[in-house]
């Protein structure tokens, strides 16, 4: 890749955000754990050190060989990275008298600094640390302070810039400009990482790697697998064989609707219905992680059965994207805490004997959509909300059966249709309905009812790592609630979820 920036992750919650901001500036970057530094350092041209939940004062806090890295690359060190350089190079880091978290006012000391070129004084920045740099190391130059912190930004030696604040977060007003200064003026990188450049290089790479081999791809109807399919189709044409498995857990009419859309794209695709197999395996299963594992296993069995009908296949393509990859390891190089299992990460069972190809594994979700637009993929496909791999199974809390699935499909259909009719759908990152494992008393006409409750959920986000609930108009929610209760037999109560992520997750299971 061109213009590589190496981002070393010490475990910060903002590391992915650093990468996304760099990519937004049309510069390619990669995230690697601090203790799994790539051997081929010559392929990188600049270095960014992330923040961390650790303190540099702790004996077991992350360490790297700074002498080698700082002498090799222009470096931007953020928060923990800035403290690590200060401490390792002879400065002093100590606990802050108060935890420095939140908005702060930046006072630039050296206006001739390239890093702050074009950035006026007294700008808002975002702090997030409990240690502070009391004394700078030798060969350092103070660049900026805040009202409460003296050593907020400094330059070490000739080409290393250190910040106590986070330029990657929205609340640092000129953070993007600062990153651009580091990338283009200090590191001398060109802003050539664009959707078109990615498409050209990826198609050429796919042609070279695959040759005349056959590839199978399990399409889901989502953005990622759709963009992966079109890229592969452009590279190898009819040697791409797409299989769309109906697990019985899709949205209402989605199997046929999506199948029709794909055929319009001239893809070599076959739809197969395995609904009954999934229902049988999920009968009486309520544990969410067990559901996911069953759905993953049955999908692989179904996919293997159908793919075996295609002779001489050598490759399996997947729509894996970059957050799937980097979430699978932590900053210490081990497995990250399991919140929920990803349905498309972890390789293949041995019996499939196929090599995996993942054309989107370097892209974030917003980049996938930009690539899709450059490929002229229908906006109805690109604009589709993310939908969980296990489908409605993890939106039905409790047992899975055909009756519950059809009930939730109707509720979801009313909700999503209403969002589209009210011109709200495209303003929302993800929306859906959950069928809860509780019944409540209601009154319909003169009769008492004892029926199910559904929860509606709509969130705004950029990549799903964090999300906030959408403040939908009360009148809209009132109308949707009335339609659901009046039209869906078995539901007599509708609630709206106003939880953010974190602490909640977007899905309920």
Coordinates of C-alpha atoms in Angstrom, one line a residue:
X1 CA 0.0 0.0 0.0
X2 CA 1.1 3.6 -0.7
X3 CA 1.7 6.1 2.1
X4 CA 1.7 3.6 4.9
X5 CA 1.3 5.0 8.4
X6 CA 1.9 2.6 11.2
X7 CA -0.3 3.1 14.2
X8 CA 0.9 1.2 17.3
X9 CA -2.0 0.4 19.6
X10 CA -1.5 0.4 23.4
X11 CA -5.1 -0.4 24.0
X12 CA -6.8 3.0 23.7
X13 CA -10.5 3.2 23.0
X14 CA -9.7 5.8 20.4
X15 CA -7.1 3.9 18.3
X16 CA -9.6 3.0 15.6
X17 CA -10.7 6.6 15.5
X18 CA -7.1 7.7 14.8
X19 CA -7.0 5.3 11.8
X20 CA -10.3 6.6 10.5
X21 CA -9.2 10.2 10.7
X22 CA -6.0 9.4 8.9
X23 CA -7.9 7.6 6.1
X24 CA -10.4 10.5 5.9
X25 CA -7.3 12.5 4.9
X26 CA -6.7 10.1 2.0
X27 CA -3.6 8.5 3.6
X28 CA -3.5 4.8 4.1
X29 CA -2.7 3.4 7.6
X30 CA -2.6 0.2 9.5
X31 CA -3.2 -0.6 13.2
X32 CA -0.9 -3.1 14.9
X33 CA -0.6 -4.1 18.6
X34 CA 2.5 -2.6 20.3
X35 CA 4.0 -6.0 20.9
X36 CA 3.4 -7.3 17.3
X37 CA 5.3 -4.7 15.3
X38 CA 5.5 -5.7 11.6
X39 CA 8.9 -7.0 10.6
X40 CA 8.8 -5.1 7.3
X41 CA 9.1 -1.6 8.7
X42 CA 10.4 -0.3 5.4
X43 CA 6.9 -0.4 4.0
X44 CA 5.9 2.4 6.5
X45 CA 6.7 6.1 6.2
X46 CA 5.3 7.5 9.5
X47 CA 4.4 6.4 13.0
X48 CA 1.6 7.2 15.4
X49 CA 1.6 6.0 19.0
X50 CA -1.9 5.6 20.6
X51 CA -3.2 6.3 24.0
X52 CA -3.7 3.5 26.6
X53 CA -5.7 2.6 29.7
X54 CA -2.3 1.9 31.3
X55 CA -0.1 4.3 33.2
X56 CA 3.5 4.6 32.2
X57 CA 4.3 4.5 35.9
X58 CA 3.1 0.9 36.2
X59 CA 5.8 -1.7 36.1
X60 CA 3.9 -3.9 33.6
X61 CA 2.7 -1.1 31.3
X62 CA 3.4 -1.5 27.6
X63 CA 6.9 -0.7 26.3
X64 CA 8.5 -0.6 22.9
X65 CA 12.0 0.1 21.6
X66 CA 11.7 3.8 21.1
X67 CA 15.3 4.4 20.0
X68 CA 14.8 2.4 16.8
X69 CA 11.3 3.6 15.9
X70 CA 11.9 7.3 16.6
X71 CA 15.1 7.4 14.6
X72 CA 13.3 5.7 11.7
X73 CA 10.0 7.6 11.4
X74 CA 8.4 11.0 11.8
X75 CA 6.3 10.3 14.9
X76 CA 3.1 11.6 16.4
X77 CA 2.6 10.4 20.0
X78 CA -0.8 10.8 21.6
X79 CA -1.5 10.8 25.3
X80 CA 0.1 7.6 26.6
X81 CA 2.5 7.7 23.7
X82 CA 3.6 11.2 24.7
X83 CA 4.0 10.2 28.3
X84 CA 6.0 7.0 27.3
X85 CA 8.5 9.1 25.3
X86 CA 8.8 11.6 28.1
X87 CA 9.5 9.0 30.7
X88 CA 11.8 6.7 28.6
X89 CA 13.9 9.7 27.3
X90 CA 14.6 11.2 30.7
X91 CA 11.5 13.3 31.5
X92 CA 9.3 13.0 34.5
X93 CA 5.7 11.7 34.5
X94 CA 3.6 11.7 37.7
X95 CA 0.0 11.4 38.8
X96 CA -2.1 14.4 38.2
X97 CA -3.6 16.2 41.1
X98 CA -6.9 16.1 39.3
X99 CA -7.9 13.7 36.5
X100 CA -7.5 15.7 33.3
X101 CA -10.5 14.7 31.3
X102 CA -12.7 16.6 28.9
X103 CA -12.5 20.0 27.2
X104 CA -9.5 22.2 27.6
X105 CA -8.2 25.4 26.0
X106 CA -5.0 25.1 23.9
X107 CA -2.5 27.8 24.3
X108 CA 0.2 27.6 21.6
X109 CA 3.6 28.6 22.7
X110 CA 5.5 28.2 19.5
X111 CA 3.5 29.6 16.6
X112 CA 6.2 28.7 14.1
X113 CA 5.7 25.0 14.7
X114 CA 4.8 23.1 11.5
X115 CA 2.4 20.9 13.6
X116 CA 0.2 23.9 14.5
X117 CA 0.5 25.6 11.1
X118 CA -2.9 27.3 10.3
X119 CA -4.2 26.6 13.8
X120 CA -5.0 29.7 15.7
X121 CA -4.5 30.1 19.4
X122 CA -7.0 29.3 22.2
X123 CA -8.7 26.3 20.5
X124 CA -10.7 23.6 22.3
X125 CA -9.0 20.2 22.7
X126 CA -10.0 17.0 24.4
X127 CA -8.0 15.6 27.4
X128 CA -8.3 12.0 28.7
X129 CA -5.6 11.1 31.1
X130 CA -4.8 10.7 34.8
X131 CA -1.0 11.2 34.5
X132 CA 0.8 14.4 33.5
X133 CA 4.2 15.2 32.1
X134 CA 5.9 17.2 34.9
X135 CA 9.3 17.6 33.1
X136 CA 10.1 17.3 29.5
X137 CA 13.1 15.1 28.4
X138 CA 16.3 16.8 27.1
X139 CA 16.3 17.9 23.5
X140 CA 12.6 18.9 23.8
X141 CA 10.8 22.0 22.9
X142 CA 7.5 23.0 24.5
X143 CA 4.8 23.7 21.8
X144 CA 1.6 24.2 23.7
X145 CA 0.0 24.4 27.2
X146 CA -3.5 24.6 28.5
X147 CA -5.0 26.6 31.3
X148 CA -4.3 23.8 33.8
X149 CA -1.5 21.7 32.2
X150 CA 1.9 23.1 31.2
X151 CA 3.3 20.4 28.9
X152 CA 0.3 19.7 26.6
X153 CA 2.4 19.5 23.4
X154 CA 6.1 19.2 22.8
X155 CA 8.6 18.4 20.1
X156 CA 11.3 15.8 20.9
X157 CA 14.5 15.8 18.8
X158 CA 13.9 16.7 15.2
X159 CA 10.9 14.7 14.1
X160 CA 8.8 13.5 17.0
X161 CA 5.7 15.4 18.1
X162 CA 3.9 14.6 21.4
X163 CA 0.4 15.5 22.5
X164 CA -1.4 15.1 25.8
X165 CA -4.7 15.7 24.1
X166 CA -6.5 13.6 21.5
X167 CA -6.5 15.2 18.0
X168 CA -8.7 12.3 16.6
X169 CA -11.8 13.1 18.6
X170 CA -14.6 15.4 17.5
X171 CA -14.2 17.7 20.5
X172 CA -10.7 18.7 19.5
X173 CA -11.8 21.5 17.1
X174 CA -8.7 21.6 14.9
X175 CA -7.7 18.0 15.4
X176 CA -8.1 17.1 11.7
X177 CA -6.0 20.0 10.6
X178 CA -3.3 19.0 13.1
X179 CA -3.2 15.4 11.7
X180 CA -3.1 16.7 8.2
X181 CA -0.1 18.9 9.1
X182 CA 1.7 15.9 10.6
X183 CA 0.9 13.6 7.6
X184 CA 1.6 16.0 4.7
X185 CA 4.0 18.7 6.0
X186 CA 6.0 16.7 8.5
X187 CA 5.9 13.2 7.1
X188 CA 5.7 14.4 3.4
X189 CA 2.9 11.9 2.5
X190 CA 0.7 12.4 -0.5
X191 CA -3.1 12.2 -0.1
X192 CA -3.7 9.5 -2.7
X193 CA -5.6 6.9 -0.7
X194 CA -9.0 7.2 -2.5
X195 CA -11.9 4.8 -3.3
X196 CA -10.8 4.8 -7.0
X197 CA -7.2 3.9 -6.1
X198 CA -8.4 1.1 -3.8
X199 CA -10.6 -0.3 -6.5
X200 CA -7.9 -0.3 -9.1
X201 CA -5.2 -1.9 -6.9
X202 CA -7.6 -4.4 -5.4
X203 CA -9.0 -5.6 -8.7
X204 CA -5.5 -6.0 -10.1
X205 CA -4.4 -7.9 -6.9
X206 CA -7.5 -10.2 -7.1
X207 CA -6.8 -11.0 -10.8
X208 CA -3.1 -11.8 -10.0
X209 CA -3.9 -13.9 -6.9
X210 CA -6.9 -15.8 -8.2
X211 CA -6.1 -16.2 -11.9
X212 CA -8.6 -18.6 -13.5
X213 CA -9.7 -20.2 -10.2
X214 CA -13.3 -20.4 -9.1
X215 CA -14.4 -18.4 -6.0
X216 CA -17.6 -18.9 -3.9
X217 CA -19.1 -16.1 -1.8
X218 CA -21.9 -16.2 0.7
X219 CA -24.0 -13.1 0.1
X220 CA -26.0 -11.8 2.9
X221 CA -27.8 -8.8 1.4
X222 CA -25.7 -6.4 3.3
X223 CA -23.3 -3.7 2.2
X224 CA -20.1 -5.5 2.9
X225 CA -20.8 -8.7 1.0
X226 CA -22.4 -6.8 -1.9
X227 CA -19.3 -4.5 -2.4
X228 CA -17.0 -7.6 -2.0
X229 CA -19.1 -9.4 -4.7
X230 CA -18.9 -6.5 -7.2
X231 CA -15.1 -6.1 -6.7
X232 CA -14.6 -9.9 -7.4
X233 CA -17.0 -9.8 -10.3
X234 CA -15.0 -7.0 -11.9
X235 CA -11.9 -9.0 -11.4
X236 CA -12.9 -12.6 -12.3
X237 CA -16.4 -12.4 -13.8
X238 CA -18.4 -15.6 -13.9
X239 CA -15.7 -17.5 -12.0
X240 CA -17.4 -15.9 -9.0
X241 CA -20.2 -18.1 -7.7
X242 CA -22.5 -16.4 -5.1
X243 CA -24.7 -18.3 -2.8
X244 CA -27.5 -16.6 -0.8
X245 CA -28.8 -18.8 2.0
X246 CA -32.2 -18.1 3.5
X247 CA -31.9 -18.9 7.1
X248 CA -35.5 -18.0 7.8
X249 CA -34.3 -15.2 10.0
X250 CA -34.2 -12.4 7.4
X251 CA -36.5 -9.4 7.3
X252 CA -40.0 -9.7 5.7
X253 CA -39.7 -10.5 1.9
X254 CA -35.9 -9.9 2.1
X255 CA -34.8 -13.2 0.6
X256 CA -36.6 -12.6 -2.7
X257 CA -36.1 -8.8 -2.8
X258 CA -32.4 -9.1 -2.3
X259 CA -32.1 -12.0 -4.8
X260 CA -33.8 -9.9 -7.4
X261 CA -31.5 -7.0 -6.8
X262 CA -28.4 -9.1 -7.1
X263 CA -29.6 -10.6 -10.4
X264 CA -29.9 -7.1 -11.8
X265 CA -26.2 -6.6 -11.0
X266 CA -25.5 -9.6 -13.4
X267 CA -23.9 -11.6 -10.6
X268 CA -23.7 -15.4 -10.9
X269 CA -26.0 -16.1 -7.9
X270 CA -28.1 -18.9 -6.5
X271 CA -30.6 -18.6 -3.7
X272 CA -31.3 -21.6 -1.4
X273 CA -33.9 -21.9 1.4
X274 CA -32.7 -23.6 4.6
X275 CA -35.3 -22.1 6.9
X276 CA -36.6 -25.3 8.3
X277 CA -33.1 -26.6 9.1
X278 CA -32.3 -23.4 11.1
X279 CA -35.7 -23.5 12.9
X280 CA -35.2 -27.2 13.9
X281 CA -31.7 -26.6 15.3
X282 CA -32.8 -23.4 17.2
X283 CA -35.8 -25.0 18.8
X284 CA -35.9 -24.4 22.6
X285 CA -32.6 -22.5 22.5
X286 CA -32.6 -19.1 24.3
X287 CA -29.0 -18.4 25.2
X288 CA -27.7 -15.7 22.8
X289 CA -24.2 -17.0 22.3
X290 CA -25.5 -20.5 21.8
X291 CA -27.9 -19.2 19.1
X292 CA -25.0 -17.5 17.3
X293 CA -22.9 -20.7 17.4
X294 CA -25.8 -22.8 16.1
X295 CA -26.5 -20.3 13.3
X296 CA -22.9 -20.2 12.3
X297 CA -22.6 -24.0 12.3
X298 CA -25.8 -24.6 10.3
X299 CA -24.9 -21.9 7.9
X300 CA -21.5 -23.5 7.2
X301 CA -23.1 -26.9 6.8
X302 CA -25.7 -25.5 4.3
X303 CA -23.0 -23.4 2.6
X304 CA -20.7 -26.4 2.3
X305 CA -23.5 -28.6 0.9
X306 CA -24.4 -26.0 -1.8
X307 CA -20.8 -25.1 -2.6
X308 CA -19.9 -28.7 -3.1
X309 CA -22.2 -28.7 -6.1
X310 CA -19.8 -26.3 -7.8
X311 CA -16.8 -28.2 -9.1
X312 CA -13.1 -27.2 -8.7
X313 CA -13.7 -24.3 -6.3
X314 CA -10.4 -23.1 -4.6
X315 CA -11.4 -19.9 -2.8
X316 CA -14.0 -18.7 -0.3
X317 CA -14.6 -14.9 -0.4
X318 CA -15.8 -13.1 2.7
X319 CA -17.0 -9.6 3.4
X320 CA -14.8 -9.2 6.4
X321 CA -14.0 -5.5 7.1
X322 CA -11.2 -3.9 9.2
X323 CA -13.0 -3.5 12.5
X324 CA -13.8 -7.3 12.4
X325 CA -10.1 -7.9 12.1
X326 CA -8.7 -5.6 14.7
X327 CA -11.4 -6.4 17.2
X328 CA -10.3 -10.0 17.2
X329 CA -7.0 -9.1 19.1
X330 CA -6.3 -6.8 22.0
X331 CA -3.5 -4.4 22.6
X332 CA -1.7 -7.2 24.4
X333 CA -1.9 -9.5 21.4
X334 CA -4.4 -11.9 22.9
X335 CA -8.1 -12.4 22.4
X336 CA -10.2 -9.4 23.2
X337 CA -13.0 -9.6 25.7
X338 CA -15.8 -11.4 24.0
X339 CA -18.9 -9.2 23.9
X340 CA -20.4 -11.2 21.1
X341 CA -18.8 -13.5 18.5
X342 CA -18.3 -12.2 14.9
X343 CA -20.0 -14.5 12.4
X344 CA -17.3 -14.0 9.7
X345 CA -14.0 -14.0 11.6
X346 CA -12.0 -17.0 12.6
X347 CA -11.4 -18.9 9.4
X348 CA -12.9 -22.0 8.0
X349 CA -13.5 -25.5 9.4
X350 CA -10.9 -27.9 8.2
X351 CA -13.3 -29.9 6.1
X352 CA -13.9 -27.1 3.7
X353 CA -10.3 -27.1 2.4
X354 CA -10.6 -23.6 0.8
X355 CA -8.4 -20.6 0.9
X356 CA -10.0 -17.4 2.2
X357 CA -9.9 -14.2 0.3
X358 CA -11.2 -11.0 1.9
X359 CA -11.1 -8.0 -0.4
X360 CA -12.5 -5.5 2.1
X361 CA -10.4 -6.5 5.2
X362 CA -8.5 -3.2 5.1
X363 CA -11.6 -1.0 5.0
X364 CA -13.8 0.6 7.7
X365 CA -17.6 0.6 7.1
X366 CA -17.8 4.2 5.8
X367 CA -14.9 3.4 3.4
X368 CA -16.8 0.4 2.1
X369 CA -19.8 2.6 1.3
X370 CA -17.5 5.1 -0.5
X371 CA -16.0 2.3 -2.6
X372 CA -19.5 1.0 -3.3
X373 CA -20.5 4.5 -4.6
X374 CA -17.4 4.5 -6.9
X375 CA -18.4 1.1 -8.2
X376 CA -21.9 2.6 -9.0
X377 CA -23.7 0.1 -6.8
X378 CA -27.4 0.9 -6.3
X379 CA -27.9 3.4 -3.4
X380 CA -30.7 1.1 -2.0
X381 CA -28.0 -1.5 -1.4
X382 CA -25.4 0.8 -0.1
X383 CA -27.8 2.7 2.1
X384 CA -29.2 -0.5 3.7
X385 CA -28.8 -0.5 7.5
X386 CA -26.4 -3.0 9.0
X387 CA -28.2 -6.2 9.8
X388 CA -26.7 -8.8 12.2
X389 CA -25.3 -12.0 10.6
X390 CA -27.5 -14.2 12.8
X391 CA -30.5 -12.2 11.7
X392 CA -33.7 -11.9 13.8
X393 CA -32.5 -14.7 16.0
X394 CA -30.7 -12.3 18.2
X395 CA -33.6 -9.8 18.2
X396 CA -35.9 -12.4 19.6
X397 CA -35.0 -12.7 23.2
X398 CA -35.9 -16.2 24.2
X399 CA -37.0 -19.2 22.1
X400 CA -36.8 -19.2 18.3
X401 CA -39.8 -20.5 16.3
X402 CA -41.6 -19.7 13.1
X403 CA -44.4 -17.9 14.9
X404 CA -42.1 -15.6 16.8
X405 CA -40.0 -14.9 13.6
X406 CA -43.1 -14.0 11.6
X407 CA -44.4 -11.8 14.4
X408 CA -41.1 -9.9 14.6
X409 CA -40.9 -9.7 10.8
X410 CA -44.2 -7.9 10.7
X411 CA -43.2 -5.5 13.5
X412 CA -39.9 -4.7 11.9
X413 CA -41.5 -4.2 8.5
X414 CA -43.9 -1.6 9.9
X415 CA -41.1 0.2 11.7
X416 CA -38.6 0.3 8.7
X417 CA -41.4 1.2 6.2
X418 CA -42.5 4.1 8.4
X419 CA -38.9 5.4 8.8
X420 CA -38.6 5.4 5.0
X421 CA -41.9 7.1 4.4
X422 CA -41.0 9.8 7.0
X423 CA -37.6 10.4 5.3
X424 CA -35.9 9.3 8.5
X425 CA -34.3 6.0 7.3
X426 CA -31.2 7.5 5.7
X427 CA -30.6 9.7 8.8
X428 CA -30.2 6.6 11.0
X429 CA -27.3 4.2 11.1
X430 CA -29.2 1.2 12.2
X431 CA -32.8 0.5 13.2
X432 CA -34.8 -2.6 14.1
X433 CA -37.2 -4.2 16.6
X434 CA -36.7 -6.7 19.4
X435 CA -39.3 -9.2 20.6
X436 CA -39.1 -9.4 24.3
X437 CA -39.6 -12.6 26.4
X438 CA -42.3 -11.0 28.5
X439 CA -46.0 -10.6 28.3
X440 CA -48.0 -7.7 29.7
X441 CA -51.7 -7.0 30.4
X442 CA -53.5 -4.8 27.9
X443 CA -57.1 -3.9 26.9
X444 CA -58.4 -4.1 23.4
X445 CA -62.0 -3.3 23.0
X446 CA -63.8 -4.5 26.2
X447 CA -61.4 -7.5 26.5
X448 CA -58.3 -8.0 28.7
X449 CA -55.3 -9.1 26.7
X450 CA -52.0 -10.8 27.9
X451 CA -49.6 -10.4 25.0
X452 CA -46.1 -9.7 24.0
X453 CA -44.0 -6.5 24.2
X454 CA -41.7 -5.3 21.4
X455 CA -38.8 -2.7 21.7
X456 CA -37.9 -0.4 18.9
X457 CA -34.3 0.6 18.5
X458 CA -32.7 3.3 16.3
X459 CA -29.1 4.6 16.7
X460 CA -26.7 7.0 15.0
X461 CA -23.1 6.0 14.5
X462 CA -20.3 6.0 12.0
X463 CA -18.8 2.5 12.5
X464 CA -20.8 0.8 15.2
X465 CA -18.0 1.0 17.7
X466 CA -20.0 3.6 19.6
X467 CA -23.6 4.7 19.1
X468 CA -26.3 7.0 20.5
X469 CA -30.0 6.6 20.3
X470 CA -31.9 8.7 17.9
X471 CA -34.4 11.2 19.2
X472 CA -37.3 10.2 16.9
X473 CA -40.4 12.5 16.9
X474 CA -43.0 11.6 19.5
X475 CA -45.7 11.8 16.8
X476 CA -43.8 9.3 14.7
X477 CA -43.4 6.9 17.5
X478 CA -47.0 7.2 18.4
X479 CA -48.1 6.4 14.9
X480 CA -45.8 3.4 14.6
X481 CA -46.8 2.1 18.0
X482 CA -50.5 2.3 17.0
X483 CA -49.9 0.5 13.7
X484 CA -47.9 -2.3 15.3
X485 CA -50.5 -3.0 18.0
X486 CA -53.4 -2.8 15.6
X487 CA -51.8 -4.9 12.8
X488 CA -49.6 -7.5 14.5
X489 CA -51.5 -10.1 16.3
X490 CA -49.9 -11.1 19.6
X491 CA -48.4 -7.7 20.4
X492 CA -50.1 -5.2 22.8
X493 CA -47.2 -3.1 24.0
X494 CA -44.4 -1.1 22.2
X495 CA -41.4 0.6 24.0
X496 CA -38.5 2.6 22.6
X497 CA -34.9 1.9 23.6
X498 CA -33.0 5.1 24.7
X499 CA -29.7 3.4 25.6
X500 CA -26.3 4.4 24.1
X501 CA -23.3 2.2 23.3
X502 CA -21.5 2.0 25.6
X503 CA -22.8 0.9 28.1
X504 CA -25.4 -1.0 26.1
X505 CA -24.8 -2.7 22.7
X506 CA -26.7 -1.9 19.6
X507 CA -28.3 -5.3 19.4
X508 CA -29.9 -6.7 22.6
X509 CA -28.1 -10.1 22.3

